[in-house]
Amino acid sequence: MDTKRLIIVAVGGQGNLLASKVLGEAALLSGIPVRMSEIHGMAQRGGVVESSIIFGDAVSTIISDGEADLLVGFEPAETLRAMGRCNADTQVVTSLSPVPPFTAAIGRGIYPEIDEMKRLIEERTSRLIAFDGMTLAKEAGSPMTLNIVMVGALVQSNILDLTRESVEKAIQLKTRPAFVDMNLKAFSLGFDAAKACCSI
Amino acid sequence: MHKLLSEKAGEEILLLGNEAIARGAIEAGVAFATTYPGTPSSELSLNLFQVSQETDLYFEYSTNEKVAMEVAAAAANSGLRTMCIMKHVGLNVAADPLMTLAYIGVKAGMVILSADDPYMFSSQNEQDNRYYGKMAGLPVLEPSSVHEAKDMTIAAFELSEKLQEPVILRTTTRINHSSATITTGEIARSKTKGYFEKNPMSYVTVPAVSRTLHVKLLENLKKAANFSESSEYNFINGNDNASYGIICNGVSFLYASDAVKDLGLEENSKILRIGFSNPMPSDLIKSFAKGCQKILIIEEGEPFMEEAVKAFAQEAGITIPIKGKDEGLFSRLYEFDPAMVRRNIAAFFGLPCNSKTPVDTKGLPDIPQRPPNLCSGCSHRATFYEIKKAAEGMDVVYPSDIGCYTLGFLPPLSTGDFVLCMGASVSSACGFSRATDQKVVSFIGDSTFFHSGITGLVNAVFNNHNFTLVILDNGITAMTGHQPNPGVDMTQMNFEGYNRISIEKLVRSLGVEHVTIIKPFKVKKSIAAVKEALAFKGVSVIISQEPCALFAKSIKALKPRPFHVTSKCLDHRDCIDQIACPSFFIDNGRVKIDANTCVGCAVCAQLCPENAIMPLK
């Protein structure tokens, strides 16, 4: 089986760990070997949270610089910050809704322009799917569903061997029962948004 | 029912490493577990805590790791299968009982989980705890994967019973915090009540007894060495006749296995995976080394295996190149990754290595950093602000401690000048105040105070030192994910059968003459009270009481009432410049408050010179 390496980057509190859990469960349901690694501890304190998910036959649980097949970012500046994890063949899916770090508010650094970030990512990687994930999350019913919007987009991109059905099943199994419908809507909105990006 | 309690064997489930170890302990019939929380071990304890609510398992959050080890030692010597869980630096705290417990040994299986943290994702150092096994004379097991972590936990209990010694199960962050599929096994019925059979000549470590116990320990160590030789956890993969040898442990085994495949080295190499790493299997290593032209040793941390392998090779008269930690190869620093391991294997054996080239990151703009920060509504921020205000004009040294509040060292709060280990804020304050003429104000959290701050305070009172200790009492062990500590009101989480220790009464009973309680969200009052405490000559203690905002939100004790910046704002930016709450952001050059994250502590509203910050209606 082909090995596919996925890195998800997000700001603490954006639901990166749940997104990873859903993808891991979907892989398990589909009989695809999966291993994941994440760093806990600082997640709720506004730092960067990164998960590595490896599908297929490799046995490692982390991904070296330049070795991601797919980079998914829940925040555009974090996606750009993670560029070193990509190579020229890497595909990138990112939300464009900015969450400027607090350091920018107190004048330590300037938050880059969105269009500029898009261009910089596009130039360096093989394909970029970028859209305003927060608008879709709100449309689904809550800003908290941004993680599932992004899962929808990455499944549509077809880079992984995960089917839409398996991921929807995993959402039903792994997200809180009260939020399943909202999450399925978020998934579908992300899926469609990625499709729209690809057809441009 | 807790997901780790499913009786069905043979099920495939996706678990976090820490959950897999908890499941292993449950399958092994663990009856007694103790811990002091510490990343990356915390979820393991949390799962056992939850499981203990539904089963006969006795679980406790002990005051510190030394206490946890001693409580566990008694249980294991009363015949109960016992687990004692901590992070790597926790074992330093528990080192005193560990060394002599090895002499005494155990009756029923006792597993000591040490979660090491290469790269220091959430630790103050990256010490390699395999050396504790060597120093204490105890067996060390090290899993390479999540699945193996579960199996090895069970094996560790069995090994412990065979040897009548505690076994150290050593993990690293990438085991604790990786997820993978495990297959469930049968859950063993556990014996939940023990009986202590007296035998002073085995249990009372006066010198005459210890002299005989040390003999017994060395005999046990010899037995352990025999087990290590034939352990299923020390195995060889690859071609027996290959001339390139690789010896590795832990997660490095995964990276090495992937690298051998990627480099097409399957035929020409063999890997010896060491999972039973103390004592090292000398015969196995010697026979592995025979026929090899070169051996590469891949281990994160210290050259623990490398030193042993080189010594064994010397005994066997093997003179081939054996390398590991070397300037051109592996470092003792940080954690390894698959590409690094692939590159070094290729370099050492002289093979071409075609790694993917990371994209060029030159020319990318500097993205503002996103350092972890005290949360919105964190009471520590308010306390730090008030102390700084009250101490304006003084030359103050701020020793701090281990917890969320360590983050106060960042500007603009800048309230952390010296951080050493749990409890050191108090004792180092004793030293700073004696050694200098500077004012000393130190910070410690409630859990850390119970853990090891109390003894420092006793020292301060006895030796009549001169400093102010601020106990940041947010009513929970916050940094590691909201675990209980002796000062926590357990009834608010609906737990019965616990007592609660008053920090104030405790501090007063130690003879501290100047004790002040502040409510940090009352800014002016707090500053005035702090000034008085700072003026006191001798040991003064300020207890700053306000629940952790994250925790209070999670138990619905806090309903956020966000504030906003009104048009009265004249853009002084005192709010941002002095307290730096992450709810502030700049929009079109104006200060705003993110209503999604503001909880309404109102500290900023109290320091705004224009009274421009008001509740959002």
XYZ file of C-alpha atoms in Angstrom, chain B:
617
model
C -19.000 2.251 30.338
C -15.470 3.569 29.899
C -14.116 2.696 26.467
C -11.106 0.950 28.014
C -13.339 -1.438 29.926
C -14.839 -3.284 26.972
C -14.696 -6.963 27.902
C -14.474 -8.085 24.315
C -11.095 -9.446 23.325
C -9.816 -9.306 19.773
C -11.345 -5.946 18.959
C -9.342 -3.409 16.939
C -9.508 0.087 18.348
C -7.650 3.300 17.717
C -6.013 4.461 20.940
C -3.605 7.095 22.124
C -0.395 5.567 23.473
C -1.346 6.562 26.999
C -4.760 4.927 26.577
C -3.124 1.789 25.229
C -0.891 1.568 28.307
C -3.947 2.068 30.542
C -5.728 -0.734 28.689
C -2.660 -2.930 29.123
C -2.693 -2.273 32.857
C -6.396 -3.130 33.003
C -5.849 -6.330 31.030
C -3.070 -7.188 33.481
C -5.499 -6.787 36.362
C -3.996 -3.667 37.906
C -5.632 -3.138 41.305
C -3.851 -0.065 42.617
C -2.455 3.001 40.849
C -0.840 6.224 42.018
C 0.490 9.260 40.188
C 1.454 12.861 40.200
C 0.335 14.343 36.873
C 2.937 15.385 34.346
C 2.976 15.695 30.559
C 3.434 13.441 28.609
C 2.050 10.885 31.094
C -1.141 12.700 32.144
C -3.769 10.954 29.973
C -2.669 7.566 31.258
C -3.493 8.617 34.817
C -6.679 10.357 33.747
C -7.954 7.180 32.091
C -7.172 5.071 35.153
C -8.849 7.696 37.348
C -11.987 7.429 35.204
C -11.817 3.643 35.183
C -11.490 3.631 38.991
C -14.926 5.277 39.225
C -16.469 2.243 37.558
C -14.376 -0.605 38.951
C -12.581 -1.847 42.074
C -9.338 -0.237 40.923
C -7.939 2.047 43.607
C -6.482 5.156 42.028
C -5.053 8.255 43.623
C -3.536 11.558 42.652
C -0.798 11.644 45.262
C 0.789 14.830 46.587
C 3.992 14.242 44.673
C 5.906 11.457 42.955
C 7.802 10.412 46.078
C 4.518 9.968 47.891
C 3.052 8.145 44.895
C 6.001 5.739 44.850
C 5.800 5.037 48.585
C 2.029 4.494 48.542
C 2.500 2.145 45.601
C 5.392 0.313 47.266
C 3.158 -0.577 50.211
C 0.350 -1.784 47.976
C 2.675 -3.919 45.859
C 4.144 -5.438 49.015
C 0.644 -6.230 50.228
C 0.176 -8.379 47.171
C -1.672 -6.049 44.772
C -0.696 -5.414 41.182
C 0.289 -1.762 41.283
C 1.204 0.957 38.828
C 2.980 4.197 39.637
C 2.891 6.839 36.924
C 4.968 9.956 36.403
C 6.921 12.034 33.945
C 10.685 11.689 33.712
C 11.541 14.506 36.134
C 8.990 13.070 38.538
C 11.277 10.087 38.967
C 13.896 12.463 40.376
C 11.432 13.317 43.128
C 10.703 9.613 43.657
C 14.343 8.561 43.367
C 14.800 8.221 47.115
C 12.190 5.473 47.622
C 13.087 3.949 44.235
C 16.671 3.158 45.168
C 15.765 1.296 48.344
C 12.549 -0.217 47.033
C 14.843 -2.067 44.633
C 16.505 -3.633 47.685
C 13.178 -4.527 49.285
C 11.506 -5.638 46.070
C 7.795 -6.344 45.670
C 5.363 -9.177 46.284
C 2.935 -8.495 43.444
C 3.764 -6.865 40.113
C 4.685 -3.201 40.281
C 5.192 -1.146 37.148
C 6.746 2.308 37.317
C 5.861 4.314 34.244
C 8.435 6.954 33.394
C 7.383 9.204 30.497
C 10.497 10.841 29.089
C 10.313 13.935 26.932
C 13.068 14.211 24.291
C 13.028 17.727 22.755
C 11.330 19.008 25.939
C 7.918 19.617 24.422
C 6.651 20.330 27.912
C 9.520 19.803 30.323
C 12.444 21.606 31.847
C 15.024 19.030 30.755
C 15.322 15.923 28.555
C 17.042 13.539 30.961
C 17.243 9.890 29.927
C 15.636 7.755 32.623
C 17.077 4.475 31.425
C 19.936 5.372 33.753
C 17.584 5.079 36.709
C 17.190 1.416 35.855
C 20.937 1.038 35.825
C 21.415 3.014 39.021
C 18.686 1.241 40.962
C 19.380 -2.174 39.454
C 15.882 -2.511 38.035
C 14.730 -3.895 34.693
C 13.731 -1.345 32.053
C 11.296 -2.079 29.233
C 10.869 0.327 26.303
C 8.131 -0.003 23.690
C 8.552 1.160 20.090
C 4.896 1.515 19.178
C 1.475 2.123 20.673
C 0.455 -1.496 20.239
C 3.620 -2.755 21.808
C 3.155 -0.311 24.687
C -0.038 -2.118 25.628
C 1.502 -5.589 25.390
C 4.638 -4.527 27.196
C 2.636 -3.140 30.102
C 1.214 -6.596 30.691
C 4.648 -8.159 30.253
C 6.086 -5.660 32.741
C 3.681 -6.840 35.459
C 4.598 -10.447 34.745
C 8.310 -9.717 34.743
C 7.975 -7.804 37.992
C 6.361 -10.814 39.637
C 8.961 -13.225 38.291
C 11.787 -11.095 39.652
C 9.940 -9.759 42.695
C 11.225 -6.335 41.722
C 9.500 -3.222 40.374
C 9.914 -2.795 36.590
C 10.450 0.568 34.910
C 8.358 0.979 31.783
C 10.017 3.833 29.959
C 8.169 5.682 27.219
C 8.888 8.859 25.292
C 6.456 11.588 24.231
C 6.103 10.061 20.767
C 4.777 6.857 22.320
C 2.506 8.547 24.868
C 1.056 10.949 22.308
C 0.892 8.801 19.187
C -2.276 6.976 18.223
C -2.540 3.653 16.468
C -4.693 0.574 16.299
C -4.407 -1.938 19.097
C -6.067 -5.315 19.516
C -7.798 -5.784 22.837
C -6.998 -8.786 25.000
C -8.796 -10.438 27.880
C -9.208 -8.410 31.047
C -7.751 -10.318 33.990
C -9.688 -10.466 37.241
C -7.737 -8.465 39.739
C -7.184 -9.177 43.372
C -8.283 -5.973 45.079
C -7.543 -6.611 48.745
C -4.078 -7.506 49.900
C -2.485 -8.661 53.140
C 0.879 -7.515 54.454
C 2.890 -10.366 55.846
C 5.461 -9.118 58.296
C 9.082 -9.990 57.795
C 11.358 -7.346 59.269
C 14.487 -8.989 57.894
C 13.138 -8.263 54.404
C 11.349 -5.000 54.940
C 13.135 -2.971 57.577
C 16.146 -1.485 55.861
C 18.501 -1.012 58.755
C 22.109 -1.495 57.615
C 22.331 -5.144 58.646
C 19.203 -5.968 56.641
C 20.146 -3.823 53.654
C 23.501 -5.586 53.389
C 21.669 -8.825 52.733
C 19.068 -7.135 50.530
C 21.751 -5.710 48.258
C 23.041 -9.246 47.714
C 19.507 -10.308 46.802
C 19.151 -7.360 44.413
C 22.320 -8.351 42.553
C 21.041 -11.921 42.277
C 17.785 -10.599 40.879
C 19.691 -8.426 38.453
C 21.535 -11.503 37.225
C 18.188 -13.249 36.693
C 16.968 -10.157 34.888
C 19.995 -10.314 32.604
C 19.049 -13.890 31.693
C 15.484 -12.822 30.950
C 16.832 -10.000 28.807
C 18.894 -12.485 26.736
C 15.794 -14.418 25.746
C 13.201 -11.646 25.908
C 10.798 -11.465 22.985
C 11.350 -7.706 23.203
C 14.992 -8.037 22.167
C 14.719 -9.358 18.623
C 16.535 -9.298 15.319
C 14.898 -8.291 12.046
C 16.458 -8.729 8.623
C 19.083 -10.968 7.110
C 21.070 -12.957 9.711
C 24.176 -12.968 7.531
C 24.078 -9.271 6.719
C 27.207 -7.254 7.317
C 25.547 -3.968 8.293
C 24.204 -3.999 11.832
C 21.797 -1.539 13.383
C 20.919 -1.552 17.078
C 18.026 0.637 18.147
C 15.282 1.130 20.724
C 11.958 2.956 21.142
C 10.654 5.058 18.264
C 14.072 4.962 16.579
C 13.228 1.361 15.644
C 10.278 2.641 13.585
C 12.390 5.223 11.794
C 15.164 2.696 11.165
C 12.693 0.109 9.791
C 11.236 2.657 7.359
C 14.726 3.823 6.376
C 16.010 0.299 5.657
C 13.063 -0.182 3.309
C 13.453 3.203 1.652
C 17.178 2.637 1.111
C 16.673 -0.886 -0.267
C 18.892 -2.213 2.521
C 16.764 -5.221 3.508
C 19.227 -7.822 2.212
C 22.398 -6.203 3.484
C 21.307 -5.203 6.946
C 19.905 -6.540 10.173
C 18.325 -4.645 13.031
C 18.592 -5.604 16.681
C 15.700 -3.957 18.475
C 16.285 -3.580 22.196
C 13.031 -3.392 24.151
C 14.419 -4.878 27.385
C 17.198 -2.371 27.861
C 18.354 -2.924 31.419
C 20.197 -5.165 31.847
C 21.317 -5.233 28.218
C 21.499 -8.731 26.671
C 25.272 -9.165 26.348
C 25.338 -12.574 24.658
C 22.691 -11.574 22.155
C 24.601 -8.419 21.297
C 27.894 -10.267 20.963
C 26.427 -12.859 18.629
C 24.658 -10.116 16.647
C 27.923 -8.218 16.270
C 29.847 -11.256 15.006
C 29.821 -11.132 11.229
C 28.932 -7.453 11.102
C 31.362 -5.119 9.358
C 29.927 -2.059 11.021
C 27.313 -1.308 13.632
C 25.224 1.838 13.966
C 23.415 2.503 17.217
C 20.275 4.595 17.013
C 18.868 5.837 20.313
C 17.453 9.184 21.352
C 18.982 10.733 24.441
C 22.179 9.457 25.989
C 24.528 6.778 24.583
C 23.081 4.221 27.002
C 23.128 1.260 24.621
C 26.202 2.491 22.779
C 28.393 2.369 25.865
C 27.175 -1.143 26.661
C 27.591 -2.435 23.104
C 31.132 -1.090 22.888
C 32.001 -2.761 26.192
C 30.511 -6.090 25.062
C 32.379 -5.860 21.764
C 35.609 -5.334 23.689
C 34.920 -8.454 25.780
C 34.290 -10.451 22.631
C 37.347 -9.112 20.861
C 35.253 -7.488 18.141
C 37.026 -4.480 16.675
C 34.622 -3.289 13.954
C 33.478 0.361 13.858
C 30.584 0.885 16.287
C 29.097 4.352 16.248
C 26.043 6.219 17.451
C 26.498 9.552 19.105
C 29.025 11.207 16.879
C 29.526 14.609 15.343
C 28.653 13.402 11.862
C 25.862 11.100 13.062
C 23.433 11.250 15.966
C 23.167 13.861 18.664
C 22.375 13.580 22.345
C 20.055 16.530 21.815
C 16.326 16.511 21.078
C 14.266 13.881 19.300
C 15.033 12.057 16.070
C 12.927 11.947 12.895
C 12.645 9.507 9.990
C 14.647 11.565 7.475
C 17.486 12.130 9.941
C 17.694 8.419 10.663
C 17.583 7.555 6.936
C 20.310 10.096 6.173
C 22.591 8.835 8.934
C 22.116 5.180 8.042
C 23.004 6.019 4.428
C 26.012 8.085 5.473
C 27.361 5.489 7.913
C 27.108 2.573 5.498
C 28.146 4.654 2.474
C 24.914 4.487 0.503
C 23.222 7.081 -1.694
C 20.196 8.710 -0.078
C 17.571 10.497 -2.094
C 15.449 12.430 0.322
C 12.773 14.816 -0.778
C 13.950 18.400 -0.752
C 11.946 20.670 1.537
C 10.614 23.732 -0.255
C 12.744 26.821 -0.072
C 11.635 28.821 2.932
C 13.946 31.702 2.140
C 11.966 34.667 0.921
C 9.029 33.872 3.174
C 8.020 36.764 5.400
C 8.664 36.517 9.135
C 5.399 35.296 10.548
C 4.743 36.664 14.038
C 5.396 33.959 16.632
C 2.563 32.258 18.451
C 4.049 31.461 21.844
C 1.794 29.766 24.380
C 0.205 32.418 26.552
C -1.742 32.700 29.783
C -5.393 32.252 28.780
C -7.951 35.032 28.546
C -9.332 35.570 32.016
C -6.387 33.780 33.667
C -6.120 35.010 37.241
C -2.332 34.667 37.187
C -2.130 37.568 34.752
C -3.996 39.806 37.189
C -1.827 38.731 40.116
C 1.379 39.307 38.171
C 0.200 42.775 37.137
C -0.639 43.678 40.723
C 2.662 42.438 42.135
C 4.574 44.378 39.495
C 2.559 47.514 40.231
C 3.057 47.176 43.971
C 6.784 46.565 43.479
C 7.356 49.500 41.114
C 10.703 51.125 41.794
C 12.096 48.090 43.636
C 14.864 45.856 42.341
C 13.019 42.546 42.495
C 14.113 38.988 41.691
C 11.138 36.776 40.784
C 11.857 33.061 41.240
C 8.988 31.113 39.683
C 7.941 27.490 39.505
C 6.504 24.769 37.259
C 2.977 25.331 35.956
C 0.933 27.582 33.673
C 2.238 30.606 35.553
C 5.781 29.900 34.350
C 4.518 31.653 31.182
C 4.472 34.890 33.196
C 8.193 35.147 32.421
C 7.279 36.578 29.002
C 6.967 40.348 28.576
C 5.122 42.490 29.440
C 4.525 40.640 32.728
C 8.143 39.441 33.054
C 7.567 37.724 36.380
C 9.872 34.763 36.124
C 13.612 35.180 36.605
C 14.640 31.731 37.805
C 12.868 28.422 37.243
C 14.556 25.215 38.349
C 12.143 22.430 39.288
C 8.958 21.761 41.250
C 9.048 23.658 44.526
C 12.281 25.521 43.854
C 10.595 28.928 43.782
C 10.371 28.846 47.567
C 13.769 27.392 48.404
C 15.642 29.440 45.810
C 13.944 32.528 47.259
C 15.646 31.636 50.540
C 18.984 31.638 48.742
C 18.443 34.799 46.703
C 17.269 36.788 49.681
C 20.301 35.790 51.746
C 22.862 36.092 49.000
C 21.754 39.509 47.712
C 20.198 42.732 48.881
C 17.538 42.474 46.192
C 13.873 42.163 47.036
C 12.678 38.617 46.361
C 9.122 37.726 45.367
C 8.516 34.156 44.306
C 5.543 32.428 42.671
C 4.155 28.943 43.100
C 0.867 27.309 42.126
C -1.431 25.488 44.542
C -0.591 22.007 43.301
C 3.131 22.710 43.157
C 2.974 24.180 46.680
C 1.538 20.922 47.989
C 3.959 18.921 45.837
C 7.160 20.405 47.219
C 6.713 24.034 48.183
C 5.778 23.346 51.791
C 9.206 22.101 52.845
C 10.834 25.215 51.376
C 8.450 27.384 53.338
C 9.216 25.500 56.553
C 12.878 26.158 55.831
C 12.182 29.845 55.245
C 10.347 30.262 58.526
C 12.905 28.293 60.525
C 15.899 30.117 59.093
C 14.108 33.446 59.259
C 14.497 34.389 55.600
C 13.174 37.555 54.056
C 10.974 37.309 50.970
C 7.382 37.263 49.779
C 5.901 34.026 48.508
C 2.872 34.346 46.253
C 0.777 31.191 46.143
C -1.284 31.308 42.964
C -4.267 29.285 44.087
C -6.492 28.624 41.094
C -8.063 25.604 42.721
C -6.824 22.915 40.327
C -3.695 21.438 38.736
C -4.184 23.403 35.547
C -1.211 22.944 33.213
C -1.501 19.185 32.900
C -5.241 19.257 32.236
C -7.119 19.980 35.475
C -6.241 17.194 37.870
C -7.172 17.298 41.559
C -4.732 18.313 44.289
C -5.135 18.419 48.080
C -6.509 21.977 47.986
C -9.228 21.240 45.433
C -12.898 21.191 46.351
C -13.746 17.755 44.972
C -17.474 18.172 45.542
C -17.668 20.719 42.704
C -16.761 17.843 40.384
C -19.218 15.571 42.171
C -16.574 13.402 43.773
C -17.240 12.180 47.275
C -14.946 10.817 49.936
C -12.207 13.445 49.724
C -11.025 16.041 52.219
C -9.744 19.479 51.396
C -6.695 21.160 52.866
C -6.766 24.896 53.451
C -3.604 26.544 52.168
C -4.224 29.515 54.439
C -4.488 27.423 57.601
C -1.475 25.399 56.575
C 0.641 28.491 55.953
C -0.419 30.088 59.230
C 0.289 26.895 61.143
C 3.849 26.925 59.818
C 4.377 30.167 61.670
C 4.303 32.597 58.752
C 3.546 35.882 60.457
C 2.317 37.897 57.511
C -0.373 36.130 55.468
C -2.530 38.012 52.971
C -5.425 36.692 50.926
C -6.144 38.582 47.724
C -8.860 38.255 45.091
C -6.797 39.206 42.060
C -9.713 40.478 39.968
C -10.089 43.296 42.509
C -7.133 45.232 41.240
C -6.785 48.277 43.517
C -7.475 46.376 46.707
C -5.018 43.677 45.727
C -2.244 46.149 44.921
C -2.666 47.810 48.321
C -2.556 44.450 50.084
C 0.502 43.357 48.120
C 2.342 46.563 49.060
C 1.859 45.760 52.725
C 3.121 42.224 52.274
C 6.180 43.452 50.397
C 6.977 45.901 53.181
C 7.015 43.132 55.795
C 10.475 42.087 56.933
C 10.612 38.321 57.146
C 8.612 35.698 55.325
C 5.302 36.980 54.011
C 2.845 34.896 52.042
C 0.209 36.176 49.648
C -2.454 33.667 48.639
C -4.114 34.784 45.428
C -7.433 32.967 45.107
C -9.346 32.784 41.858
C -10.397 29.629 39.976
C -8.688 28.699 36.711
C -10.925 30.253 34.036
C -10.625 27.259 31.709
C -11.555 24.855 34.462
C -14.368 27.038 35.790
C -15.784 27.229 32.276
C -15.538 23.474 31.849
C -17.527 22.741 35.022
C -19.970 25.558 34.168
C -18.978 27.539 37.271
C -18.063 30.473 35.055
C -20.302 31.977 32.431
C -18.314 34.351 30.237
C -19.562 37.961 30.223
C -17.395 39.561 27.576
C -16.315 43.214 27.637
C -15.752 45.592 24.747
C -13.794 48.766 24.074
C -16.110 51.773 23.827
C -15.557 54.992 21.888
C -14.120 56.607 25.031
C -10.871 54.782 24.258
C -8.035 57.279 23.692
C -5.647 54.600 22.530
C -3.258 54.613 25.495
C -3.024 50.863 25.075
C -2.261 50.300 28.753
C -4.444 47.216 28.452
C -2.295 45.632 25.766
C 1.044 46.950 26.961
C 0.662 46.052 30.611
C -1.410 42.890 30.852
C -1.276 41.528 27.296
C -4.452 39.477 27.466
C -4.792 37.458 24.253
C -8.401 38.617 23.824
C -7.103 41.984 22.618
C -6.516 42.539 18.950
C -5.884 45.512 16.728
C -8.425 46.258 14.042
C -7.748 49.223 11.771
C -5.372 50.657 14.312
C -7.855 50.430 17.183
C -7.846 48.103 20.200
C -10.689 45.614 20.260
C -11.685 42.663 22.428
C -12.569 39.294 20.992
C -15.961 38.560 22.542
C -15.538 34.844 21.790
C -12.585 34.508 24.135
C -13.089 37.288 26.727
C -14.524 35.798 29.907
C -15.125 39.118 31.657
C -12.506 39.145 34.409
C -12.637 42.958 34.060
C -8.985 43.457 34.980
C -8.370 45.536 31.857
C -11.465 47.612 32.613
C -9.992 48.517 36.001
C -6.706 49.761 34.645
C -7.974 51.650 31.591
C -7.318 55.352 32.309
C -10.474 56.388 30.423
C -12.770 53.726 31.795
C -13.377 52.876 28.172
C -13.721 49.108 28.644
C -17.267 48.125 29.503
C -19.367 44.962 29.652
C -20.881 44.056 26.314
C -24.606 44.331 26.704
